[in-house]
């Protein structure tokens, strides 16, 4: 082989190696789903959708009665691994109606057991609330903080969750009846990666990375409610998966 041929071969190999390296450094593609009027965008493609029955018994805004809504469960489950996080999202199905004031108020006050940030919505145009719980045993979390239908699905699918999970809940609703309710169950190690300490005294067991991530979620939920498209961009979270097999289709 001539020197020129050897140089060309070496350069070609270097070019191929550079291309492969650039591909390996590319972020994972996003996953997109819909819940009611909301378009949900997760930062990676490791998320799967589980449809749940929903009776549409949501109330809000200046209209009494039932608001048509949809509920879906999303799990972070890379291939061959059990979920490190679950996201339960509920949203109204229709668009905005005429504006008025809220005819109900949510309780959003910090206690010794959890951190809460928000406002009272009674006779206001909007109500919002962020609640960050400590990590509890998974069964206790799901039996008390998740709707029964989620716990039923987990048992039927035989999904093995981490031994403990923290809960972050964000809700924003406006007087037109538009609302978005997001419950996130995640491993204690997950959350926002920054090292900034929240500027409030945290209840025992509430972790700073969960508060940081919860505040990011709160802003994403708020933006979705006021967006015509309803687009919800879920913040990135650092999740440590555990490798076990998850049956997404129990009975099959």
Short mmCIF file of C-alpha atoms in Angstrom, two decimals:
data_model
loop_
_atom_site.label_atom_id
_atom_site.label_comp_id
_atom_site.label_asym_id
_atom_site.label_seq_id
_atom_site.Cartn_x
_atom_site.Cartn_y
_atom_site.Cartn_z
CA UNK A 1 0.00 0.00 0.00
CA UNK A 2 1.39 3.41 -1.01
CA UNK A 3 2.00 6.18 1.53
CA UNK A 4 -0.84 8.22 -0.06
CA UNK A 5 -3.24 5.31 0.29
CA UNK A 6 -2.22 4.79 3.90
CA UNK A 7 -2.78 8.47 4.67
CA UNK A 8 -6.20 8.44 3.02
CA UNK A 9 -7.15 5.29 4.92
CA UNK A 10 -6.01 6.84 8.21
CA UNK A 11 -7.97 10.05 7.56
CA UNK A 12 -11.08 8.05 6.65
CA UNK A 13 -10.86 6.09 9.89
CA UNK A 14 -10.45 9.31 11.86
CA UNK A 15 -13.48 10.80 10.12
CA UNK A 16 -15.61 7.72 10.85
CA UNK A 17 -14.48 7.75 14.48
CA UNK A 18 -15.40 11.44 14.76
CA UNK A 19 -18.86 10.77 13.34
CA UNK A 20 -19.44 7.85 15.71
CA UNK A 21 -18.29 9.94 18.68
CA UNK A 22 -20.60 12.80 17.73
CA UNK A 23 -23.51 10.39 17.43
CA UNK A 24 -22.79 8.89 20.86
CA UNK A 25 -22.81 12.35 22.40
CA UNK A 26 -26.16 13.33 20.95
CA UNK A 27 -28.93 13.63 23.59
CA UNK A 28 -31.65 11.00 23.55
CA UNK A 29 -34.62 11.96 21.41
CA UNK A 30 -37.67 13.32 23.18
CA UNK A 31 -40.91 11.44 23.66
CA UNK A 32 -44.23 13.20 22.98
CA UNK A 33 -47.73 12.27 24.17
CA UNK A 34 -51.11 13.93 24.58
CA UNK A 35 -53.37 14.24 27.62
CA UNK A 36 -56.58 16.17 27.05
CA UNK A 37 -55.64 19.51 25.53
CA UNK A 38 -52.03 19.10 26.65
CA UNK A 39 -49.09 17.98 24.52
CA UNK A 40 -46.55 16.40 26.88
CA UNK A 41 -42.87 16.40 25.90
CA UNK A 42 -40.40 14.33 27.91
CA UNK A 43 -36.69 15.11 27.45
CA UNK A 44 -35.78 11.51 26.51
CA UNK A 45 -37.46 8.62 24.69
CA UNK A 46 -37.37 6.30 27.73
CA UNK A 47 -41.01 7.01 28.63
CA UNK A 48 -44.01 4.75 28.06
CA UNK A 49 -47.71 5.58 28.25
CA UNK A 50 -50.32 3.70 30.26
CA UNK A 51 -53.94 4.70 29.65
CA UNK A 52 -56.12 4.86 32.75
CA UNK A 53 -59.90 5.03 33.07
CA UNK A 54 -61.12 8.53 33.90
CA UNK A 55 -64.60 9.60 34.96
CA UNK A 56 -64.03 13.27 34.20
CA UNK A 57 -65.09 14.38 37.68
CA UNK A 58 -62.95 17.52 37.77
CA UNK A 59 -64.38 20.85 38.94
CA UNK A 60 -63.11 24.37 38.58
CA UNK A 61 -63.44 27.84 37.19
CA UNK A 62 -66.64 29.83 37.28
CA UNK A 63 -68.83 26.94 36.11
CA UNK A 64 -70.35 24.38 38.43
CA UNK A 65 -70.46 20.76 37.35
CA UNK A 66 -68.15 18.30 35.69
CA UNK A 67 -65.32 19.31 33.37
CA UNK A 68 -64.41 16.71 30.76
CA UNK A 69 -60.85 15.57 31.44
CA UNK A 70 -58.34 12.86 30.63
CA UNK A 71 -55.81 11.06 32.84
CA UNK A 72 -52.72 9.15 31.74
CA UNK A 73 -49.80 7.51 33.49
CA UNK A 74 -46.28 7.70 32.09
CA UNK A 75 -43.41 5.57 33.30
CA UNK A 76 -39.69 6.01 32.80
CA UNK A 77 -38.77 2.49 31.75
CA UNK A 78 -35.72 1.94 29.51
CA UNK A 79 -35.59 -1.47 27.86
CA UNK A 80 -35.00 -4.23 30.39
CA UNK A 81 -35.40 -1.97 33.41
CA UNK A 82 -38.05 -1.24 35.98
CA UNK A 83 -39.31 2.36 36.20
CA UNK A 84 -37.35 4.93 38.16
CA UNK A 85 -40.16 7.45 37.91
CA UNK A 86 -43.91 7.61 37.28
CA UNK A 87 -45.78 10.70 36.10
CA UNK A 88 -49.55 10.92 36.45
CA UNK A 89 -51.04 13.74 34.37
CA UNK A 90 -54.62 14.97 34.32
CA UNK A 91 -55.87 17.78 32.09
CA UNK A 92 -59.12 19.19 30.80
CA UNK A 93 -60.09 18.06 27.34
CA UNK A 94 -61.69 21.25 26.01
CA UNK A 95 -60.27 24.72 25.46
CA UNK A 96 -60.83 27.85 27.50
CA UNK A 97 -64.25 29.32 28.25
CA UNK A 98 -65.17 32.80 29.43
CA UNK A 99 -63.12 34.16 32.33
CA UNK A 100 -64.41 34.81 35.82
CA UNK A 101 -63.20 33.95 39.32
CA UNK A 102 -62.56 30.63 41.02
CA UNK A 103 -65.47 29.15 42.96
CA UNK A 104 -63.24 26.87 45.05
CA UNK A 105 -59.92 27.07 46.84
CA UNK A 106 -57.16 24.52 47.22
CA UNK A 107 -55.22 24.14 50.44
CA UNK A 108 -51.55 24.92 49.77
CA UNK A 109 -49.71 25.46 53.02
CA UNK A 110 -46.43 23.97 54.21
CA UNK A 111 -46.61 21.56 57.13
CA UNK A 112 -44.03 19.67 59.17
CA UNK A 113 -44.40 16.78 56.73
CA UNK A 114 -44.06 18.47 53.31
CA UNK A 115 -43.21 21.71 51.54
CA UNK A 116 -46.01 23.61 49.76
CA UNK A 117 -45.83 26.76 47.66
CA UNK A 118 -48.84 28.39 46.05
CA UNK A 119 -51.90 30.52 46.59
CA UNK A 120 -55.58 30.32 47.46
CA UNK A 121 -57.77 30.46 44.39
CA UNK A 122 -61.13 31.41 45.88
CA UNK A 123 -62.47 34.56 44.18
CA UNK A 124 -59.23 34.79 42.19
CA UNK A 125 -58.61 34.19 38.50
CA UNK A 126 -56.14 31.35 39.09
CA UNK A 127 -54.91 28.90 41.71
CA UNK A 128 -51.61 27.07 41.77
CA UNK A 129 -49.86 24.75 44.18
CA UNK A 130 -46.57 22.87 44.37
CA UNK A 131 -46.15 20.18 47.04
CA UNK A 132 -42.91 18.28 47.67
CA UNK A 133 -43.05 15.22 49.92
CA UNK A 134 -40.15 13.28 51.48
CA UNK A 135 -39.35 9.79 50.24
CA UNK A 136 -41.57 7.12 51.75
CA UNK A 137 -41.84 3.37 51.29
CA UNK A 138 -43.23 2.75 47.81
CA UNK A 139 -46.36 0.89 48.92
CA UNK A 140 -47.22 3.64 51.41
CA UNK A 141 -46.75 6.30 48.73
CA UNK A 142 -48.91 4.57 46.16
CA UNK A 143 -51.67 3.64 48.59
CA UNK A 144 -52.04 7.17 49.99
CA UNK A 145 -50.81 9.62 47.35
CA UNK A 146 -51.72 7.92 44.07
CA UNK A 147 -55.24 7.15 42.80
CA UNK A 148 -56.28 3.50 43.34
CA UNK A 149 -56.20 2.87 39.60
CA UNK A 150 -52.43 3.49 39.57
CA UNK A 151 -51.81 1.06 42.41
CA UNK A 152 -54.07 -1.48 40.68
CA UNK A 153 -52.06 -1.18 37.46
CA UNK A 154 -48.75 -1.53 39.29
CA UNK A 155 -49.89 -4.74 40.96
CA UNK A 156 -51.35 -6.22 37.77
CA UNK A 157 -48.23 -5.39 35.74
CA UNK A 158 -45.96 -6.70 38.51
CA UNK A 159 -43.77 -3.64 38.16
CA UNK A 160 -41.10 -3.57 40.83
CA UNK A 161 -40.50 -0.01 41.99
CA UNK A 162 -37.60 1.33 44.04
CA UNK A 163 -37.92 0.60 47.77
CA UNK A 164 -38.82 4.24 48.42
CA UNK A 165 -40.07 7.10 46.27
CA UNK A 166 -40.57 10.82 46.75
CA UNK A 167 -43.62 12.67 45.45
CA UNK A 168 -43.79 16.04 43.71
CA UNK A 169 -47.21 17.45 42.86
CA UNK A 170 -48.00 20.54 40.81
CA UNK A 171 -51.41 21.90 39.86
CA UNK A 172 -52.44 25.09 38.08
CA UNK A 173 -56.01 26.03 37.23
CA UNK A 174 -57.67 29.16 35.92
CA UNK A 175 -61.20 30.48 36.11
CA UNK A 176 -61.95 29.42 32.52
CA UNK A 177 -61.92 25.80 33.64
CA UNK A 178 -58.53 25.04 32.12
CA UNK A 179 -56.33 23.07 34.50
CA UNK A 180 -53.31 20.79 34.62
CA UNK A 181 -52.54 18.38 37.45
CA UNK A 182 -49.18 16.55 37.52
CA UNK A 183 -48.10 13.99 40.14
CA UNK A 184 -44.52 12.75 39.90
CA UNK A 185 -43.20 9.74 41.83
CA UNK A 186 -39.43 9.38 41.61
CA UNK A 187 -36.43 7.83 43.28
CA UNK A 188 -34.87 9.84 46.12
CA UNK A 189 -31.66 10.25 44.09
CA UNK A 190 -33.43 11.87 41.14
CA UNK A 191 -34.17 15.55 40.75
CA UNK A 192 -32.54 18.74 39.51
CA UNK A 193 -28.78 18.39 39.20
CA UNK A 194 -27.80 21.89 40.40
CA UNK A 195 -26.27 22.42 43.82
CA UNK A 196 -28.19 25.56 44.77
CA UNK A 197 -29.89 25.31 48.16
CA UNK A 198 -33.57 26.39 48.22
CA UNK A 199 -34.05 29.70 50.05
CA UNK A 200 -36.58 28.24 52.50
CA UNK A 201 -36.35 25.95 55.51
CA UNK A 202 -37.27 22.47 54.33
CA UNK A 203 -39.36 20.05 56.40
CA UNK A 204 -37.54 16.96 57.60
CA UNK A 205 -36.91 14.54 54.74
CA UNK A 206 -37.68 16.97 51.91
CA UNK A 207 -34.60 17.05 49.66
CA UNK A 208 -33.22 20.20 47.97
CA UNK A 209 -32.93 18.55 44.53
CA UNK A 210 -36.62 17.69 44.65
CA UNK A 211 -37.57 21.27 45.53
CA UNK A 212 -35.41 22.62 42.70
CA UNK A 213 -36.96 20.19 40.23
CA UNK A 214 -40.46 20.84 41.58
CA UNK A 215 -40.09 24.56 40.93
CA UNK A 216 -39.07 23.80 37.37
CA UNK A 217 -42.14 21.60 37.03
CA UNK A 218 -44.36 24.32 38.50
CA UNK A 219 -43.21 26.78 35.81
CA UNK A 220 -43.71 24.18 33.07
CA UNK A 221 -47.25 23.45 34.29
CA UNK A 222 -48.08 27.16 34.48
CA UNK A 223 -46.76 27.76 30.95
CA UNK A 224 -48.85 24.87 29.64
CA UNK A 225 -52.07 26.17 31.16
CA UNK A 226 -51.62 29.62 29.61
CA UNK A 227 -50.42 28.25 26.28
CA UNK A 228 -52.92 27.90 23.44
CA UNK A 229 -51.25 24.64 22.39
CA UNK A 230 -51.08 23.39 25.99
CA UNK A 231 -47.51 22.23 25.42
CA UNK A 232 -45.93 20.83 28.61
CA UNK A 233 -42.15 20.39 28.54
CA UNK A 234 -41.21 18.12 31.43
CA UNK A 235 -37.94 19.19 33.10
CA UNK A 236 -34.99 16.83 32.90
CA UNK A 237 -34.41 14.63 35.92
CA UNK A 238 -31.41 12.52 36.83
CA UNK A 239 -32.83 9.02 37.33
CA UNK A 240 -30.82 5.99 38.42
CA UNK A 241 -32.58 2.96 36.87
CA UNK A 242 -32.55 -0.56 38.29
CA UNK A 243 -32.31 -3.40 35.80
CA UNK A 244 -35.33 -5.69 36.04
CA UNK A 245 -37.94 -6.78 33.56
CA UNK A 246 -41.15 -4.74 33.35
CA UNK A 247 -44.31 -6.20 31.85
CA UNK A 248 -46.09 -3.26 30.21
CA UNK A 249 -48.91 -5.48 28.98
CA UNK A 250 -50.02 -7.70 31.86
CA UNK A 251 -51.94 -10.77 30.75
CA UNK A 252 -50.19 -10.97 27.37
#
